[in-house]
């Protein structure tokens, strides 16, 4: 497994890969890898000849009062996870490689970047779209993988790929959960034992919403209210949002039909966690699908 830190080494590797007519897959991450990231690697491994994992804690997607400095870094265990997943190369650039000068060029997917997570973190998706664009420019991957857990990120990156005419395919990988249903997240390490127990309410609220839709509920506001009530009943949870939105436009839906995203965000102490499920709904059938 190669460890790559600079742009010249990336360009050499990409040229070699293309000269051999090999395909290339990229899994972009911020490190502190867990089984959720490994699922992304496993999803792409059989699809491509060369599998690249990028590890970069991207400063531009953190707001001024967010956890950039504290964000978990775990390069030794990341390397072990990468070896075990048969990654061919790990790209682990310094900030000065990805941002050689203070950035004034950004990629912004306007509108859908300002709702849900964007309402609380207005520059977050601009940072994500910018760094993913840089990674695409460098690696020109045939395919990238992102997790369903960050469904809005999937929607934003998909729109960016489409609008900027990137030929790269996007694979969405189901959320990996703890046995009690909590979605895996690098931020789960911040939770106290009591908050960790309380955080399972996110998954339970989504499950309750799914059951309501399966029983025939099609009113978006009522499903959202049920989600919110379930989370507010947990004393350690502070609700940020509980919404039912169109899975492509992220606009609220009044009547559930087609592909809808049911998404929740709440704080447990100082830790903000997200969860969601995506549903394909018609009058008498409901299926869980990927964003
Ligand atoms: O999902 C993440 O870990 C990040 O947002 C990503 C896609 C690696 C961009 O920094």
mmCIF file of C-alpha atoms and ligand atoms in Angstrom:
data_model
loop_
_atom_site.group_PDB
_atom_site.id
_atom_site.type_symbol
_atom_site.label_atom_id
_atom_site.label_comp_id
_atom_site.label_asym_id
_atom_site.label_seq_id
_atom_site.Cartn_x
_atom_site.Cartn_y
_atom_site.Cartn_z
ATOM 1 C CA UNK A 1 0.000 0.000 0.000
ATOM 2 C CA UNK A 2 1.428 3.372 -1.020
ATOM 3 C CA UNK A 3 1.295 6.404 1.261
ATOM 4 C CA UNK A 4 0.973 9.564 -0.819
ATOM 5 C CA UNK A 5 1.226 13.101 0.503
ATOM 6 C CA UNK A 6 1.973 15.433 -2.408
ATOM 7 C CA UNK A 7 0.482 16.424 -5.738
ATOM 8 C CA UNK A 8 3.394 15.177 -7.903
ATOM 9 C CA UNK A 9 3.134 11.699 -6.395
ATOM 10 C CA UNK A 10 -0.626 11.689 -7.064
ATOM 11 C CA UNK A 11 -0.103 12.700 -10.687
ATOM 12 C CA UNK A 12 2.539 9.971 -11.173
ATOM 13 C CA UNK A 13 0.228 7.331 -9.702
ATOM 14 C CA UNK A 14 -2.739 8.456 -11.792
ATOM 15 C CA UNK A 15 -0.605 8.477 -14.971
ATOM 16 C CA UNK A 16 0.633 4.938 -14.191
ATOM 17 C CA UNK A 17 -2.915 3.742 -13.497
ATOM 18 C CA UNK A 18 -4.205 5.204 -16.753
ATOM 19 C CA UNK A 19 -1.212 3.889 -18.757
ATOM 20 C CA UNK A 20 -2.134 0.394 -17.543
ATOM 21 C CA UNK A 21 -5.750 1.111 -18.524
ATOM 22 C CA UNK A 22 -6.756 0.450 -14.941
ATOM 23 C CA UNK A 23 -9.848 1.906 -13.298
ATOM 24 C CA UNK A 24 -9.565 4.004 -10.161
ATOM 25 C CA UNK A 25 -11.939 4.368 -7.218
ATOM 26 C CA UNK A 26 -11.663 6.974 -4.470
ATOM 27 C CA UNK A 27 -13.138 6.942 -0.980
ATOM 28 C CA UNK A 28 -12.826 10.472 0.460
ATOM 29 C CA UNK A 29 -12.723 10.612 4.268
ATOM 30 C CA UNK A 30 -11.529 12.777 7.121
ATOM 31 C CA UNK A 31 -9.919 9.755 8.800
ATOM 32 C CA UNK A 32 -10.684 8.416 12.294
ATOM 33 C CA UNK A 33 -11.923 5.462 10.297
ATOM 34 C CA UNK A 34 -14.598 3.118 11.599
ATOM 35 C CA UNK A 35 -16.656 0.284 10.129
ATOM 36 C CA UNK A 36 -18.775 2.830 8.247
ATOM 37 C CA UNK A 37 -15.724 3.907 6.226
ATOM 38 C CA UNK A 38 -14.664 0.286 5.774
ATOM 39 C CA UNK A 39 -18.084 -0.386 4.194
ATOM 40 C CA UNK A 40 -17.276 2.361 1.645
ATOM 41 C CA UNK A 41 -13.946 0.718 0.852
ATOM 42 C CA UNK A 42 -15.540 -2.734 0.590
ATOM 43 C CA UNK A 43 -18.192 -1.345 -1.756
ATOM 44 C CA UNK A 44 -15.594 -0.039 -4.220
ATOM 45 C CA UNK A 45 -12.868 -2.705 -3.884
ATOM 46 C CA UNK A 46 -14.477 -5.228 -6.270
ATOM 47 C CA UNK A 47 -15.423 -2.482 -8.749
ATOM 48 C CA UNK A 48 -11.995 -0.995 -9.502
ATOM 49 C CA UNK A 49 -8.405 -1.988 -10.254
ATOM 50 C CA UNK A 50 -6.889 0.723 -8.018
ATOM 51 C CA UNK A 51 -8.549 1.789 -4.780
ATOM 52 C CA UNK A 52 -7.513 5.059 -3.146
ATOM 53 C CA UNK A 53 -8.488 6.250 0.328
ATOM 54 C CA UNK A 54 -8.074 9.937 1.079
ATOM 55 C CA UNK A 55 -7.685 11.166 4.644
ATOM 56 C CA UNK A 56 -7.905 14.918 5.054
ATOM 57 C CA UNK A 57 -9.571 16.884 7.827
ATOM 58 C CA UNK A 58 -10.803 19.669 5.608
ATOM 59 C CA UNK A 59 -10.705 23.044 7.389
ATOM 60 C CA UNK A 60 -13.073 24.813 4.982
ATOM 61 C CA UNK A 61 -16.038 22.638 5.920
ATOM 62 C CA UNK A 62 -15.812 23.586 9.607
ATOM 63 C CA UNK A 63 -17.365 26.791 10.900
ATOM 64 C CA UNK A 64 -15.362 29.116 13.180
ATOM 65 C CA UNK A 65 -16.920 27.698 16.356
ATOM 66 C CA UNK A 66 -16.884 24.049 15.242
ATOM 67 C CA UNK A 67 -14.648 21.126 16.204
ATOM 68 C CA UNK A 68 -11.878 21.354 13.540
ATOM 69 C CA UNK A 69 -9.058 21.399 16.115
ATOM 70 C CA UNK A 70 -10.626 18.637 18.220
ATOM 71 C CA UNK A 71 -11.772 16.465 15.306
ATOM 72 C CA UNK A 72 -10.391 12.974 16.032
ATOM 73 C CA UNK A 73 -7.153 12.097 14.223
ATOM 74 C CA UNK A 74 -6.030 8.454 14.273
ATOM 75 C CA UNK A 75 -3.516 7.872 11.492
ATOM 76 C CA UNK A 76 -2.014 4.676 12.938
ATOM 77 C CA UNK A 77 -5.329 2.867 13.175
ATOM 78 C CA UNK A 78 -6.462 4.402 9.838
ATOM 79 C CA UNK A 79 -3.429 2.809 8.184
ATOM 80 C CA UNK A 80 -4.312 -0.580 9.692
ATOM 81 C CA UNK A 81 -7.955 -0.330 8.506
ATOM 82 C CA UNK A 82 -6.727 0.648 5.025
ATOM 83 C CA UNK A 83 -4.297 -2.318 4.824
ATOM 84 C CA UNK A 84 -7.029 -4.700 5.955
ATOM 85 C CA UNK A 85 -9.411 -3.351 3.282
ATOM 86 C CA UNK A 86 -6.753 -3.881 0.531
ATOM 87 C CA UNK A 87 -6.461 -0.226 -0.342
ATOM 88 C CA UNK A 88 -3.768 0.431 -2.980
ATOM 89 C CA UNK A 89 -2.925 3.984 -1.929
ATOM 90 C CA UNK A 90 -3.705 6.322 0.948
ATOM 91 C CA UNK A 91 -3.665 10.029 0.144
ATOM 92 C CA UNK A 92 -2.952 11.983 3.293
ATOM 93 C CA UNK A 93 -2.054 15.554 2.286
ATOM 94 C CA UNK A 94 -1.095 18.417 4.572
ATOM 95 C CA UNK A 95 -3.414 21.436 4.582
ATOM 96 C CA UNK A 96 -0.760 23.344 2.586
ATOM 97 C CA UNK A 97 -1.040 20.763 -0.220
ATOM 98 C CA UNK A 98 -4.819 21.042 -0.555
ATOM 99 C CA UNK A 99 -4.848 24.809 0.110
ATOM 100 C CA UNK A 100 -1.444 26.110 -1.087
ATOM 101 C CA UNK A 101 -2.615 29.693 -0.644
ATOM 102 C CA UNK A 102 -5.505 31.079 1.433
ATOM 103 C CA UNK A 103 -8.532 29.974 -0.616
ATOM 104 C CA UNK A 104 -10.571 32.405 -2.670
ATOM 105 C CA UNK A 105 -11.943 29.823 -5.112
ATOM 106 C CA UNK A 106 -14.877 27.739 -3.900
ATOM 107 C CA UNK A 107 -17.450 25.406 -5.371
ATOM 108 C CA UNK A 108 -20.942 26.099 -4.089
ATOM 109 C CA UNK A 109 -24.117 24.171 -4.846
ATOM 110 C CA UNK A 110 -26.538 26.977 -4.104
ATOM 111 C CA UNK A 111 -29.874 26.429 -2.397
ATOM 112 C CA UNK A 112 -29.623 22.821 -1.240
ATOM 113 C CA UNK A 113 -26.482 23.794 0.685
ATOM 114 C CA UNK A 114 -28.429 26.225 2.903
ATOM 115 C CA UNK A 115 -31.179 23.956 4.267
ATOM 116 C CA UNK A 116 -31.077 21.256 6.999
ATOM 117 C CA UNK A 117 -27.373 21.015 7.927
ATOM 118 C CA UNK A 118 -26.696 24.156 5.883
ATOM 119 C CA UNK A 119 -29.135 26.188 7.990
ATOM 120 C CA UNK A 120 -26.949 25.510 11.038
ATOM 121 C CA UNK A 121 -23.614 25.294 9.161
ATOM 122 C CA UNK A 122 -23.921 27.813 6.277
ATOM 123 C CA UNK A 123 -20.423 27.291 4.802
ATOM 124 C CA UNK A 124 -20.185 23.538 5.450
ATOM 125 C CA UNK A 125 -21.277 22.241 2.032
ATOM 126 C CA UNK A 126 -19.254 24.880 0.204
ATOM 127 C CA UNK A 127 -16.224 23.409 1.982
ATOM 128 C CA UNK A 128 -17.265 19.852 1.147
ATOM 129 C CA UNK A 129 -17.978 20.635 -2.535
ATOM 130 C CA UNK A 130 -14.666 22.496 -2.826
ATOM 131 C CA UNK A 131 -12.518 19.761 -1.318
ATOM 132 C CA UNK A 132 -14.302 16.987 -3.217
ATOM 133 C CA UNK A 133 -13.703 18.976 -6.443
ATOM 134 C CA UNK A 134 -10.010 19.222 -5.606
ATOM 135 C CA UNK A 135 -9.846 15.473 -4.958
ATOM 136 C CA UNK A 136 -11.627 14.812 -8.266
ATOM 137 C CA UNK A 137 -9.207 17.136 -10.087
ATOM 138 C CA UNK A 138 -6.228 15.360 -8.602
ATOM 139 C CA UNK A 139 -7.320 11.729 -8.829
ATOM 140 C CA UNK A 140 -9.836 11.770 -11.747
ATOM 141 C CA UNK A 141 -11.523 8.721 -10.237
ATOM 142 C CA UNK A 142 -13.973 6.624 -12.231
ATOM 143 C CA UNK A 143 -16.068 6.202 -9.109
ATOM 144 C CA UNK A 144 -16.300 7.600 -5.582
ATOM 145 C CA UNK A 145 -18.243 6.283 -2.573
ATOM 146 C CA UNK A 146 -20.112 8.267 0.070
ATOM 147 C CA UNK A 147 -22.209 7.081 3.010
ATOM 148 C CA UNK A 148 -25.988 7.334 3.286
ATOM 149 C CA UNK A 149 -25.562 8.687 6.827
ATOM 150 C CA UNK A 150 -24.586 12.069 5.375
ATOM 151 C CA UNK A 151 -27.504 12.060 2.934
ATOM 152 C CA UNK A 152 -27.428 15.808 2.292
ATOM 153 C CA UNK A 153 -23.741 15.534 1.391
ATOM 154 C CA UNK A 154 -24.691 12.832 -1.125
ATOM 155 C CA UNK A 155 -27.363 15.095 -2.640
ATOM 156 C CA UNK A 156 -24.970 18.057 -2.837
ATOM 157 C CA UNK A 157 -22.084 16.063 -4.350
ATOM 158 C CA UNK A 158 -24.391 14.319 -6.831
ATOM 159 C CA UNK A 159 -25.729 17.706 -8.000
ATOM 160 C CA UNK A 160 -22.172 19.055 -8.267
ATOM 161 C CA UNK A 161 -21.034 16.062 -10.366
ATOM 162 C CA UNK A 162 -24.005 16.544 -12.653
ATOM 163 C CA UNK A 163 -23.689 20.313 -13.036
ATOM 164 C CA UNK A 164 -19.904 20.390 -13.451
ATOM 165 C CA UNK A 165 -20.083 17.551 -15.996
ATOM 166 C CA UNK A 166 -17.850 15.228 -14.015
ATOM 167 C CA UNK A 167 -17.979 11.728 -15.532
ATOM 168 C CA UNK A 168 -17.301 10.236 -12.079
ATOM 169 C CA UNK A 169 -19.941 7.807 -10.789
ATOM 170 C CA UNK A 170 -21.183 8.134 -7.218
ATOM 171 C CA UNK A 171 -21.885 4.999 -5.179
ATOM 172 C CA UNK A 172 -23.973 5.471 -2.023
ATOM 173 C CA UNK A 173 -23.350 2.955 0.753
ATOM 174 C CA UNK A 174 -25.903 2.097 3.484
ATOM 175 C CA UNK A 175 -25.368 3.456 6.994
ATOM 176 C CA UNK A 176 -23.503 1.064 9.301
ATOM 177 C CA UNK A 177 -25.011 0.891 12.799
ATOM 178 C CA UNK A 178 -24.143 -0.274 16.275
ATOM 179 C CA UNK A 179 -26.214 -3.248 17.475
ATOM 180 C CA UNK A 180 -28.668 -0.850 19.202
ATOM 181 C CA UNK A 181 -29.139 1.146 15.988
ATOM 182 C CA UNK A 182 -26.881 4.172 16.579
ATOM 183 C CA UNK A 183 -25.322 5.192 13.257
ATOM 184 C CA UNK A 184 -21.514 4.952 13.294
ATOM 185 C CA UNK A 185 -19.861 8.381 13.258
ATOM 186 C CA UNK A 186 -16.375 9.613 14.060
ATOM 187 C CA UNK A 187 -18.058 12.043 16.462
ATOM 188 C CA UNK A 188 -19.585 9.240 18.597
ATOM 189 C CA UNK A 189 -16.304 9.190 20.565
ATOM 190 C CA UNK A 190 -17.262 12.560 22.081
ATOM 191 C CA UNK A 191 -20.380 11.110 23.795
ATOM 192 C CA UNK A 192 -20.450 10.424 27.544
ATOM 193 C CA UNK A 193 -21.858 6.981 28.460
ATOM 194 C CA UNK A 194 -25.259 8.543 29.278
ATOM 195 C CA UNK A 195 -25.295 10.538 26.015
ATOM 196 C CA UNK A 196 -24.274 7.425 24.097
ATOM 197 C CA UNK A 197 -27.326 5.604 25.492
ATOM 198 C CA UNK A 198 -29.589 8.558 24.780
ATOM 199 C CA UNK A 199 -28.348 8.943 21.184
ATOM 200 C CA UNK A 200 -30.135 5.771 20.115
ATOM 201 C CA UNK A 201 -33.315 7.896 20.125
ATOM 202 C CA UNK A 202 -32.339 9.149 16.643
ATOM 203 C CA UNK A 203 -32.605 5.704 15.117
ATOM 204 C CA UNK A 204 -35.711 4.855 17.177
ATOM 205 C CA UNK A 205 -37.483 8.014 16.021
ATOM 206 C CA UNK A 206 -36.745 7.149 12.373
ATOM 207 C CA UNK A 207 -37.967 3.630 12.937
ATOM 208 C CA UNK A 208 -41.207 4.935 14.470
ATOM 209 C CA UNK A 209 -41.671 7.271 11.480
ATOM 210 C CA UNK A 210 -41.077 4.394 9.068
ATOM 211 C CA UNK A 211 -43.673 2.279 10.874
ATOM 212 C CA UNK A 212 -46.177 5.169 10.692
ATOM 213 C CA UNK A 213 -45.616 5.497 6.929
ATOM 214 C CA UNK A 214 -45.953 1.720 6.556
ATOM 215 C CA UNK A 215 -49.318 1.949 8.390
ATOM 216 C CA UNK A 216 -50.447 4.419 5.734
ATOM 217 C CA UNK A 217 -49.508 7.855 7.118
ATOM 218 C CA UNK A 218 -48.738 10.126 4.152
ATOM 219 C CA UNK A 219 -48.897 13.566 5.782
ATOM 220 C CA UNK A 220 -45.372 15.053 5.858
ATOM 221 C CA UNK A 221 -46.061 17.440 8.747
ATOM 222 C CA UNK A 222 -47.537 14.660 10.898
ATOM 223 C CA UNK A 223 -44.559 12.342 10.261
ATOM 224 C CA UNK A 224 -42.147 15.194 11.068
ATOM 225 C CA UNK A 225 -44.100 16.025 14.255
ATOM 226 C CA UNK A 226 -43.948 12.387 15.349
ATOM 227 C CA UNK A 227 -40.171 12.333 14.784
ATOM 228 C CA UNK A 228 -39.694 15.574 16.723
ATOM 229 C CA UNK A 229 -41.861 14.377 19.626
ATOM 230 C CA UNK A 230 -39.883 11.134 19.932
ATOM 231 C CA UNK A 231 -36.572 13.031 20.108
ATOM 232 C CA UNK A 232 -37.895 15.708 22.473
ATOM 233 C CA UNK A 233 -39.031 12.948 24.859
ATOM 234 C CA UNK A 234 -35.338 12.103 25.442
ATOM 235 C CA UNK A 235 -34.088 14.494 28.162
ATOM 236 C CA UNK A 236 -30.446 14.412 26.960
ATOM 237 C CA UNK A 237 -31.351 15.253 23.357
ATOM 238 C CA UNK A 238 -31.682 18.799 22.089
ATOM 239 C CA UNK A 239 -33.501 18.682 18.758
ATOM 240 C CA UNK A 240 -32.065 20.670 15.826
ATOM 241 C CA UNK A 241 -34.442 19.435 13.139
ATOM 242 C CA UNK A 242 -36.748 16.584 12.226
ATOM 243 C CA UNK A 243 -37.903 16.853 8.623
ATOM 244 C CA UNK A 244 -39.492 15.030 5.735
ATOM 245 C CA UNK A 245 -38.173 16.446 2.450
ATOM 246 C CA UNK A 246 -37.973 15.599 -1.224
ATOM 247 C CA UNK A 247 -34.885 13.395 -1.653
ATOM 248 C CA UNK A 248 -33.516 15.400 -4.606
ATOM 249 C CA UNK A 249 -34.525 19.018 -3.907
ATOM 250 C CA UNK A 250 -34.603 18.798 -0.076
ATOM 251 C CA UNK A 251 -37.809 20.875 -0.116
ATOM 252 C CA UNK A 252 -40.385 19.931 2.570
ATOM 253 C CA UNK A 253 -43.079 17.560 1.348
ATOM 254 C CA UNK A 254 -46.703 17.968 2.411
ATOM 255 C CA UNK A 255 -47.811 14.596 1.064
ATOM 256 C CA UNK A 256 -45.367 11.680 1.001
ATOM 257 C CA UNK A 257 -44.954 10.359 -2.547
ATOM 258 C CA UNK A 258 -41.921 9.281 -4.556
ATOM 259 C CA UNK A 259 -38.508 9.458 -2.954
ATOM 260 C CA UNK A 260 -38.447 11.262 0.374
ATOM 261 C CA UNK A 261 -35.689 11.821 2.893
ATOM 262 C CA UNK A 262 -36.616 11.610 6.566
ATOM 263 C CA UNK A 263 -33.785 13.343 8.436
ATOM 264 C CA UNK A 264 -33.034 14.224 12.047
ATOM 265 C CA UNK A 265 -30.277 16.120 13.841
ATOM 266 C CA UNK A 266 -29.869 16.633 17.566
ATOM 267 C CA UNK A 267 -27.265 17.609 20.117
ATOM 268 C CA UNK A 268 -26.263 15.359 22.993
ATOM 269 C CA UNK A 269 -24.240 17.624 25.251
ATOM 270 C CA UNK A 270 -21.849 19.342 22.836
ATOM 271 C CA UNK A 271 -21.992 16.569 20.228
ATOM 272 C CA UNK A 272 -24.227 17.038 17.212
ATOM 273 C CA UNK A 273 -25.399 13.821 15.553
ATOM 274 C CA UNK A 274 -27.393 13.112 12.384
ATOM 275 C CA UNK A 275 -29.396 10.228 11.083
ATOM 276 C CA UNK A 276 -31.828 9.660 8.245
ATOM 277 C CA UNK A 277 -33.650 7.189 6.111
ATOM 278 C CA UNK A 278 -34.674 7.519 2.521
ATOM 279 C CA UNK A 279 -38.030 6.090 1.426
ATOM 280 C CA UNK A 280 -39.636 5.331 -1.904
ATOM 281 C CA UNK A 281 -43.324 5.860 -1.201
ATOM 282 C CA UNK A 282 -46.433 5.228 -3.238
ATOM 283 C CA UNK A 283 -50.068 4.904 -2.171
ATOM 284 C CA UNK A 284 -49.815 1.340 -0.871
ATOM 285 C CA UNK A 285 -46.104 0.549 -0.696
ATOM 286 C CA UNK A 286 -43.028 1.884 1.117
ATOM 287 C CA UNK A 287 -39.438 0.789 0.507
ATOM 288 C CA UNK A 288 -36.251 2.015 2.146
ATOM 289 C CA UNK A 289 -33.805 3.120 -0.549
ATOM 290 C CA UNK A 290 -30.475 4.942 -0.769
ATOM 291 C CA UNK A 291 -30.216 8.716 -1.173
HETATM 292 O O1 LIG B 1 -17.834 12.841 4.724
HETATM 293 C C1 LIG B 1 -16.689 13.281 4.977
HETATM 294 O O2 LIG B 1 -15.900 12.665 5.700
HETATM 295 C C2 LIG B 1 -16.253 14.607 4.358
HETATM 296 O O3 LIG B 1 -17.289 15.518 4.327
HETATM 297 C C3 LIG B 1 -15.600 14.445 2.979
HETATM 298 C C4 LIG B 1 -16.579 13.920 1.933
HETATM 299 C C5 LIG B 1 -14.400 13.519 3.072
HETATM 300 C C6 LIG B 1 -15.093 15.813 2.482
HETATM 301 O O4 LIG B 1 -14.154 16.348 3.360
#
